[in-house]
Amino acid sequence: MSDFLISSFTIAGIYALMALGLNLQAGWSGLLNFGHIAFAGLGAYATGIVIQAGGSGWTGALVGVGLAMALGWAVARLGRQLGSDYWGIATLAIAEILRTIATNEGWLTGGAQGISAIPSLFDGLPRPWNAVTFLGLVLAVVAVAALSLRRVANGRFGRALRLMREEPQLAACMGYDLKSLKTRALMAGAAVTALAGSLYAHYMSFAGPDYMVASETFLLWTMVMIGGMGNTAGVLVGVLLVQAAYSAVPFAKDWFGFGSDLAGALRLGLIGLILLACLLWRSEGLVPEKLRKIPA
């Protein structure tokens, strides 16, 4: 039971990092990114490739963060002439292109088999302390990321992002460079998400193309929307709620004795039901963003 809880909280922490990165882009900046999971995939693959080449895990994480930030910059530059809806579709296409490359370029990525035998960061420790230490590292990274992003949100950059999201024409009239704001938001969110991908590769000892399927991006969107877009605490609440629902399904499977196929369908249906309920009764999320209004 303790191993199950440690694993659930570790995965929840990694997803929390990815969701915080998405919240910076979509929640504060209003950028529809349907290919967000590509940043995590870059972090995971960079870690695996660097380790296979004889480098360290930390070097792999830095390479992954650098590649993800470069991709964020490129996406911002390529999509600067597109409307928000077309831009969202373009991000989905870019993520699919990267997944296709990862699946077919076996000499670099291992192809469909992926890269295995990625060492954990604390293999030298006995069980269960290796898992507990890894969980502590993930929670520490989540805490630092959440506090840093909250500080950014309350600063001048965060206010500029929200103004761009709510009134882009007014933001431009006030002298803000919207292209620069979008580029910096994408690069910062990509860096946080790539770090999560690197941690996921170490935790699963594997990096494969399944990490970059579109359903993973929409799972992150579900977490952010349920918790509350634009609110750091809300995002963390959304991640915990969705992860709790995921973790509860195996217990229901054993209790009621139904098959694995039905369990998978029940898991997706339960998440969809929670999302539908939030959209109907809490459209701004369980912990909505608090916007300060200037009195007229």
mmCIF file of C-alpha atoms in Angstrom:
data_model
loop_
_atom_site.group_PDB
_atom_site.id
_atom_site.type_symbol
_atom_site.label_atom_id
_atom_site.label_comp_id
_atom_site.label_asym_id
_atom_site.label_seq_id
_atom_site.Cartn_x
_atom_site.Cartn_y
_atom_site.Cartn_z
ATOM 1 C CA MET A 1 0.000 0.000 0.000
ATOM 2 C CA SER A 2 2.814 2.404 0.863
ATOM 3 C CA ASP A 3 4.521 1.684 -2.483
ATOM 4 C CA PHE A 4 1.229 2.436 -4.245
ATOM 5 C CA LEU A 5 0.825 5.762 -2.443
ATOM 6 C CA ILE A 6 4.442 6.763 -3.092
ATOM 7 C CA SER A 7 4.032 5.943 -6.774
ATOM 8 C CA SER A 8 0.716 7.823 -7.038
ATOM 9 C CA PHE A 9 2.106 10.970 -5.401
ATOM 10 C CA THR A 10 5.287 10.817 -7.500
ATOM 11 C CA ILE A 11 3.341 10.618 -10.764
ATOM 12 C CA ALA A 12 0.962 13.323 -9.521
ATOM 13 C CA GLY A 13 3.951 15.573 -8.785
ATOM 14 C CA ILE A 14 5.392 15.050 -12.268
ATOM 15 C CA TYR A 15 2.029 15.791 -13.872
ATOM 16 C CA ALA A 16 1.732 18.851 -11.626
ATOM 17 C CA LEU A 17 4.926 20.255 -13.165
ATOM 18 C CA MET A 18 3.560 19.693 -16.671
ATOM 19 C CA ALA A 19 0.224 21.265 -15.714
ATOM 20 C CA LEU A 20 1.964 24.306 -14.198
ATOM 21 C CA GLY A 21 3.820 24.789 -17.470
ATOM 22 C CA LEU A 22 0.542 24.565 -19.409
ATOM 23 C CA ASN A 23 -1.131 26.957 -16.994
ATOM 24 C CA LEU A 24 1.572 29.561 -17.666
ATOM 25 C CA GLN A 25 0.858 29.338 -21.384
ATOM 26 C CA ALA A 26 -2.909 28.791 -21.463
ATOM 27 C CA GLY A 27 -4.120 30.035 -18.095
ATOM 28 C CA TRP A 28 -2.229 33.309 -17.864
ATOM 29 C CA SER A 29 -1.346 33.985 -21.479
ATOM 30 C CA GLY A 30 -4.452 32.618 -23.207
ATOM 31 C CA LEU A 31 -2.383 30.559 -25.667
ATOM 32 C CA LEU A 32 -4.144 27.420 -26.887
ATOM 33 C CA ASN A 33 -1.436 24.780 -26.866
ATOM 34 C CA PHE A 34 -2.723 21.346 -27.883
ATOM 35 C CA GLY A 35 0.774 19.938 -28.296
ATOM 36 C CA HIS A 36 2.087 20.682 -24.837
ATOM 37 C CA ILE A 37 3.152 17.093 -24.165
ATOM 38 C CA ALA A 38 5.848 17.457 -26.862
ATOM 39 C CA PHE A 39 7.926 19.493 -24.398
ATOM 40 C CA ALA A 40 7.804 16.641 -21.862
ATOM 41 C CA GLY A 41 8.729 14.195 -24.601
ATOM 42 C CA LEU A 42 11.798 16.238 -25.487
ATOM 43 C CA GLY A 43 12.874 16.218 -21.849
ATOM 44 C CA ALA A 44 12.422 12.455 -21.581
ATOM 45 C CA TYR A 45 14.177 11.623 -24.868
ATOM 46 C CA ALA A 46 17.049 14.031 -24.228
ATOM 47 C CA THR A 47 17.650 12.376 -20.870
ATOM 48 C CA GLY A 48 17.632 8.904 -22.404
ATOM 49 C CA ILE A 49 19.868 9.826 -25.356
ATOM 50 C CA VAL A 50 22.425 11.676 -23.226
ATOM 51 C CA ILE A 51 22.641 8.793 -20.752
ATOM 52 C CA GLN A 52 23.066 6.305 -23.600
ATOM 53 C CA ALA A 53 25.924 8.477 -24.858
ATOM 54 C CA GLY A 54 27.622 8.282 -21.471
ATOM 55 C CA GLY A 55 26.436 11.578 -19.993
ATOM 56 C CA SER A 56 24.756 12.168 -16.670
ATOM 57 C CA GLY A 57 21.058 12.522 -15.947
ATOM 58 C CA TRP A 58 21.492 16.155 -14.937
ATOM 59 C CA THR A 59 23.133 16.911 -18.289
ATOM 60 C CA GLY A 60 20.253 15.178 -20.036
ATOM 61 C CA ALA A 61 17.754 17.312 -18.136
ATOM 62 C CA LEU A 62 19.573 20.505 -19.120
ATOM 63 C CA VAL A 63 19.707 19.418 -22.761
ATOM 64 C CA GLY A 64 16.000 18.586 -22.664
ATOM 65 C CA VAL A 65 15.126 21.962 -21.144
ATOM 66 C CA GLY A 66 17.232 23.716 -23.773
ATOM 67 C CA LEU A 67 15.609 21.801 -26.647
ATOM 68 C CA ALA A 68 12.115 22.435 -25.277
ATOM 69 C CA MET A 69 12.793 26.157 -24.946
ATOM 70 C CA ALA A 70 14.086 26.205 -28.523
ATOM 71 C CA LEU A 71 10.912 24.437 -29.659
ATOM 72 C CA GLY A 72 8.812 26.950 -27.704
ATOM 73 C CA TRP A 73 10.645 29.801 -29.435
ATOM 74 C CA ALA A 74 10.138 28.178 -32.843
ATOM 75 C CA VAL A 75 6.432 27.559 -32.203
ATOM 76 C CA ALA A 76 5.949 31.171 -31.175
ATOM 77 C CA ARG A 77 7.750 32.399 -34.290
ATOM 78 C CA LEU A 78 5.958 30.044 -36.670
ATOM 79 C CA GLY A 79 2.525 30.813 -35.245
ATOM 80 C CA ARG A 80 2.804 34.572 -34.969
ATOM 81 C CA GLN A 81 0.583 35.113 -38.031
ATOM 82 C CA LEU A 82 -2.079 32.574 -37.020
ATOM 83 C CA GLY A 83 -5.313 33.154 -35.146
ATOM 84 C CA SER A 84 -5.727 31.503 -31.753
ATOM 85 C CA ASP A 85 -7.789 28.552 -33.036
ATOM 86 C CA TYR A 86 -5.511 27.823 -36.000
ATOM 87 C CA TRP A 87 -2.499 28.274 -33.748
ATOM 88 C CA GLY A 88 -3.868 25.600 -31.389
ATOM 89 C CA ILE A 89 -4.288 23.165 -34.299
ATOM 90 C CA ALA A 90 -0.734 23.939 -35.431
ATOM 91 C CA THR A 91 0.672 23.051 -32.005
ATOM 92 C CA LEU A 92 -1.161 19.716 -32.140
ATOM 93 C CA ALA A 93 0.356 19.047 -35.568
ATOM 94 C CA ILE A 94 3.874 19.900 -34.359
ATOM 95 C CA ALA A 95 3.557 17.453 -31.464
ATOM 96 C CA GLU A 96 2.360 14.715 -33.825
ATOM 97 C CA ILE A 97 5.297 15.400 -36.154
ATOM 98 C CA LEU A 98 7.732 15.016 -33.249
ATOM 99 C CA ARG A 99 6.040 11.789 -32.165
ATOM 100 C CA THR A 100 6.277 10.427 -35.706
ATOM 101 C CA ILE A 101 9.978 11.315 -35.852
ATOM 102 C CA ALA A 102 10.565 9.623 -32.501
ATOM 103 C CA THR A 103 8.759 6.500 -33.725
ATOM 104 C CA ASN A 104 10.672 6.201 -37.005
ATOM 105 C CA GLU A 105 14.186 7.395 -36.199
ATOM 106 C CA GLY A 106 15.248 4.232 -34.404
ATOM 107 C CA TRP A 107 18.985 4.982 -34.651
ATOM 108 C CA LEU A 108 18.477 7.904 -32.253
ATOM 109 C CA THR A 109 15.294 7.266 -30.282
ATOM 110 C CA GLY A 110 14.986 3.480 -30.312
ATOM 111 C CA GLY A 111 11.927 3.702 -32.577
ATOM 112 C CA ALA A 112 8.692 2.211 -31.309
ATOM 113 C CA GLN A 113 10.630 0.311 -28.617
ATOM 114 C CA GLY A 114 11.897 3.562 -27.114
ATOM 115 C CA ILE A 115 14.911 3.957 -24.849
ATOM 116 C CA SER A 116 15.004 1.668 -21.830
ATOM 117 C CA ALA A 117 17.323 1.086 -18.867
ATOM 118 C CA ILE A 118 17.373 4.763 -17.891
ATOM 119 C CA PRO A 119 18.708 4.677 -14.325
ATOM 120 C CA SER A 120 16.808 6.143 -11.435
ATOM 121 C CA LEU A 121 18.462 9.013 -9.627
ATOM 122 C CA PHE A 122 18.733 7.129 -6.343
ATOM 123 C CA ASP A 123 19.505 3.547 -7.324
ATOM 124 C CA GLY A 124 22.193 3.391 -4.647
ATOM 125 C CA LEU A 125 19.664 3.658 -1.826
ATOM 126 C CA PRO A 126 17.806 0.603 -0.467
ATOM 127 C CA ARG A 127 14.063 0.179 -0.906
ATOM 128 C CA PRO A 128 11.812 1.951 -0.103
ATOM 129 C CA TRP A 129 14.121 4.913 0.571
ATOM 130 C CA ASN A 130 15.090 5.265 -3.074
ATOM 131 C CA ALA A 131 11.427 5.804 -3.982
ATOM 132 C CA VAL A 132 10.828 8.069 -0.973
ATOM 133 C CA THR A 133 13.859 10.196 -1.844
ATOM 134 C CA PHE A 134 12.731 10.465 -5.455
ATOM 135 C CA LEU A 135 9.270 11.536 -4.258
ATOM 136 C CA GLY A 136 10.902 14.145 -2.019
ATOM 137 C CA LEU A 137 12.884 15.479 -4.980
ATOM 138 C CA VAL A 138 9.748 15.696 -7.142
ATOM 139 C CA LEU A 139 7.769 17.472 -4.418
ATOM 140 C CA ALA A 140 10.636 19.915 -3.834
ATOM 141 C CA VAL A 141 10.798 20.731 -7.556
ATOM 142 C CA VAL A 142 7.012 21.192 -7.644
ATOM 143 C CA ALA A 143 7.142 23.522 -4.627
ATOM 144 C CA VAL A 144 9.938 25.628 -6.122
ATOM 145 C CA ALA A 145 8.171 25.787 -9.503
ATOM 146 C CA ALA A 146 4.786 26.671 -7.971
ATOM 147 C CA LEU A 147 6.209 29.420 -5.750
ATOM 148 C CA SER A 148 8.337 30.818 -8.564
ATOM 149 C CA LEU A 149 5.445 30.845 -11.041
ATOM 150 C CA ARG A 150 3.152 32.418 -8.460
ATOM 151 C CA ARG A 151 5.716 35.139 -7.887
ATOM 152 C CA VAL A 152 5.972 35.663 -11.636
ATOM 153 C CA ALA A 153 2.170 35.796 -11.924
ATOM 154 C CA ASN A 154 1.982 38.560 -9.335
ATOM 155 C CA GLY A 155 4.801 40.527 -10.945
ATOM 156 C CA ARG A 156 4.929 42.821 -13.937
ATOM 157 C CA PHE A 157 5.392 39.969 -16.412
ATOM 158 C CA GLY A 158 2.359 38.117 -15.061
ATOM 159 C CA ARG A 159 0.188 41.234 -15.204
ATOM 160 C CA ALA A 160 1.295 41.830 -18.779
ATOM 161 C CA LEU A 161 0.364 38.263 -19.712
ATOM 162 C CA ARG A 162 -3.107 38.605 -18.210
ATOM 163 C CA LEU A 163 -3.641 41.941 -19.933
ATOM 164 C CA MET A 164 -2.604 40.319 -23.228
ATOM 165 C CA ARG A 165 -5.068 37.505 -22.563
ATOM 166 C CA GLU A 166 -8.001 39.772 -21.679
ATOM 167 C CA GLU A 167 -7.382 42.857 -23.826
ATOM 168 C CA PRO A 168 -4.650 42.264 -26.402
ATOM 169 C CA GLN A 169 -5.329 45.521 -28.251
ATOM 170 C CA LEU A 170 -5.119 47.504 -25.020
ATOM 171 C CA ALA A 171 -1.861 45.733 -24.132
ATOM 172 C CA ALA A 172 -0.404 46.671 -27.522
ATOM 173 C CA CYS A 173 -1.546 50.274 -27.074
ATOM 174 C CA MET A 174 0.202 50.373 -23.702
ATOM 175 C CA GLY A 175 3.481 49.476 -25.380
ATOM 176 C CA TYR A 176 3.723 45.760 -24.630
ATOM 177 C CA ASP A 177 5.355 43.625 -27.312
ATOM 178 C CA LEU A 178 2.810 40.817 -27.636
ATOM 179 C CA LYS A 179 5.108 38.609 -29.716
ATOM 180 C CA SER A 180 7.808 38.840 -27.085
ATOM 181 C CA LEU A 181 5.312 38.066 -24.306
ATOM 182 C CA LYS A 182 4.016 34.978 -26.134
ATOM 183 C CA THR A 183 7.536 33.772 -26.871
ATOM 184 C CA ARG A 184 8.713 34.145 -23.280
ATOM 185 C CA ALA A 185 5.563 32.474 -21.909
ATOM 186 C CA LEU A 186 5.986 29.518 -24.249
ATOM 187 C CA MET A 187 9.684 29.120 -23.477
ATOM 188 C CA ALA A 188 9.167 29.307 -19.700
ATOM 189 C CA GLY A 189 6.300 26.799 -19.762
ATOM 190 C CA ALA A 190 8.310 24.516 -22.025
ATOM 191 C CA ALA A 191 11.275 24.534 -19.624
ATOM 192 C CA VAL A 192 9.147 23.462 -16.647
ATOM 193 C CA THR A 193 7.432 20.742 -18.690
ATOM 194 C CA ALA A 194 10.695 19.384 -20.094
ATOM 195 C CA LEU A 195 12.060 19.067 -16.566
ATOM 196 C CA ALA A 196 8.978 17.015 -15.692
ATOM 197 C CA GLY A 197 9.614 14.811 -18.730
ATOM 198 C CA SER A 198 13.167 14.185 -17.604
ATOM 199 C CA LEU A 199 11.984 13.182 -14.129
ATOM 200 C CA TYR A 200 9.368 10.889 -15.683
ATOM 201 C CA ALA A 201 12.040 9.155 -17.773
ATOM 202 C CA HIS A 202 14.125 8.510 -14.658
ATOM 203 C CA TYR A 203 11.109 7.304 -12.694
ATOM 204 C CA MET A 204 9.840 4.922 -15.405
ATOM 205 C CA SER A 205 13.400 4.037 -16.599
ATOM 206 C CA PHE A 206 12.026 4.486 -20.106
ATOM 207 C CA ALA A 207 11.353 7.077 -22.804
ATOM 208 C CA GLY A 208 9.082 6.188 -25.707
ATOM 209 C CA PRO A 209 6.746 7.697 -28.309
ATOM 210 C CA ASP A 210 3.716 6.875 -26.166
ATOM 211 C CA TYR A 211 4.781 9.760 -23.938
ATOM 212 C CA MET A 212 3.774 12.195 -26.680
ATOM 213 C CA VAL A 213 0.297 10.999 -27.632
ATOM 214 C CA ALA A 214 -2.346 13.721 -27.874
ATOM 215 C CA SER A 215 -4.435 12.200 -25.071
ATOM 216 C CA GLU A 216 -1.691 13.155 -22.594
ATOM 217 C CA THR A 217 -2.028 16.809 -23.569
ATOM 218 C CA PHE A 218 -5.784 16.669 -23.142
ATOM 219 C CA LEU A 219 -5.311 14.987 -19.751
ATOM 220 C CA LEU A 220 -3.217 18.022 -18.723
ATOM 221 C CA TRP A 221 -5.900 20.341 -20.051
ATOM 222 C CA THR A 222 -8.474 18.445 -17.970
ATOM 223 C CA MET A 223 -6.388 18.884 -14.821
ATOM 224 C CA VAL A 224 -5.982 22.615 -15.425
ATOM 225 C CA MET A 225 -9.637 23.188 -16.307
ATOM 226 C CA ILE A 226 -10.973 21.231 -13.334
ATOM 227 C CA GLY A 227 -8.680 22.998 -10.883
ATOM 228 C CA GLY A 228 -8.970 26.493 -12.309
ATOM 229 C CA MET A 229 -7.072 28.082 -15.172
ATOM 230 C CA GLY A 230 -4.819 30.929 -14.176
ATOM 231 C CA ASN A 231 -4.584 29.829 -10.542
ATOM 232 C CA THR A 232 -1.511 27.928 -9.324
ATOM 233 C CA ALA A 233 -3.303 26.439 -6.312
ATOM 234 C CA GLY A 234 -6.235 25.482 -8.510
ATOM 235 C CA VAL A 235 -3.979 23.615 -10.931
ATOM 236 C CA LEU A 236 -2.490 21.589 -8.082
ATOM 237 C CA VAL A 237 -5.996 20.771 -6.810
ATOM 238 C CA GLY A 238 -6.994 19.630 -10.298
ATOM 239 C CA VAL A 239 -3.953 17.381 -10.594
ATOM 240 C CA LEU A 240 -4.636 15.751 -7.228
ATOM 241 C CA LEU A 241 -8.315 15.196 -8.023
ATOM 242 C CA VAL A 242 -7.649 13.608 -11.417
ATOM 243 C CA GLN A 243 -4.805 11.475 -10.044
ATOM 244 C CA ALA A 244 -7.034 10.345 -7.161
ATOM 245 C CA ALA A 245 -9.716 9.297 -9.645
ATOM 246 C CA TYR A 246 -7.115 7.393 -11.679
ATOM 247 C CA SER A 247 -5.783 5.661 -8.570
ATOM 248 C CA ALA A 248 -9.251 4.719 -7.300
ATOM 249 C CA VAL A 249 -10.211 2.749 -10.425
ATOM 250 C CA PRO A 250 -7.948 -0.295 -9.714
ATOM 251 C CA PHE A 251 -9.587 -0.642 -6.285
ATOM 252 C CA ALA A 252 -13.040 -0.504 -7.892
ATOM 253 C CA LYS A 253 -11.878 -3.117 -10.428
ATOM 254 C CA ASP A 254 -10.852 -5.521 -7.666
ATOM 255 C CA TRP A 255 -13.942 -4.754 -5.563
ATOM 256 C CA PHE A 256 -16.503 -5.305 -8.325
ATOM 257 C CA GLY A 257 -14.467 -7.893 -10.249
ATOM 258 C CA PHE A 258 -14.739 -6.435 -13.773
ATOM 259 C CA GLY A 259 -12.107 -6.725 -16.489
ATOM 260 C CA SER A 260 -9.173 -4.510 -17.409
ATOM 261 C CA ASP A 261 -10.858 -3.212 -20.576
ATOM 262 C CA LEU A 262 -13.843 -2.016 -18.592
ATOM 263 C CA ALA A 263 -11.491 -0.501 -15.997
ATOM 264 C CA GLY A 264 -9.789 1.569 -18.692
ATOM 265 C CA ALA A 265 -13.131 2.762 -20.006
ATOM 266 C CA LEU A 266 -14.320 3.522 -16.473
ATOM 267 C CA ARG A 267 -11.184 5.594 -15.845
ATOM 268 C CA LEU A 268 -11.760 7.734 -18.919
ATOM 269 C CA GLY A 269 -15.476 7.992 -18.210
ATOM 270 C CA LEU A 270 -14.882 9.082 -14.629
ATOM 271 C CA ILE A 271 -12.479 11.835 -15.694
ATOM 272 C CA GLY A 272 -14.926 12.941 -18.367
ATOM 273 C CA LEU A 273 -17.762 13.002 -15.846
ATOM 274 C CA ILE A 274 -15.738 15.165 -13.438
ATOM 275 C CA LEU A 275 -14.823 17.538 -16.260
ATOM 276 C CA LEU A 276 -18.438 17.730 -17.446
ATOM 277 C CA ALA A 277 -19.663 18.472 -13.917
ATOM 278 C CA CYS A 278 -17.077 21.255 -13.561
ATOM 279 C CA LEU A 279 -18.037 22.771 -16.901
ATOM 280 C CA LEU A 280 -21.721 22.748 -15.927
ATOM 281 C CA TRP A 281 -21.487 24.012 -12.346
ATOM 282 C CA ARG A 282 -17.947 25.379 -11.900
ATOM 283 C CA SER A 283 -16.957 26.619 -15.319
ATOM 284 C CA GLU A 284 -14.057 28.623 -13.863
ATOM 285 C CA GLY A 285 -12.709 25.567 -11.993
ATOM 286 C CA LEU A 286 -12.799 24.468 -8.374
ATOM 287 C CA VAL A 287 -10.370 27.237 -7.366
ATOM 288 C CA PRO A 288 -10.983 30.042 -9.859
ATOM 289 C CA GLU A 289 -8.533 32.778 -10.634
ATOM 290 C CA LYS A 290 -9.013 35.991 -8.667
ATOM 291 C CA LEU A 291 -8.814 38.987 -10.946
ATOM 292 C CA ARG A 292 -8.319 42.389 -9.380
ATOM 293 C CA LYS A 293 -10.678 44.918 -10.926
ATOM 294 C CA ILE A 294 -9.857 48.594 -11.136
ATOM 295 C CA PRO A 295 -12.851 50.626 -9.844
ATOM 296 C CA ALA A 296 -14.426 52.842 -12.478
#
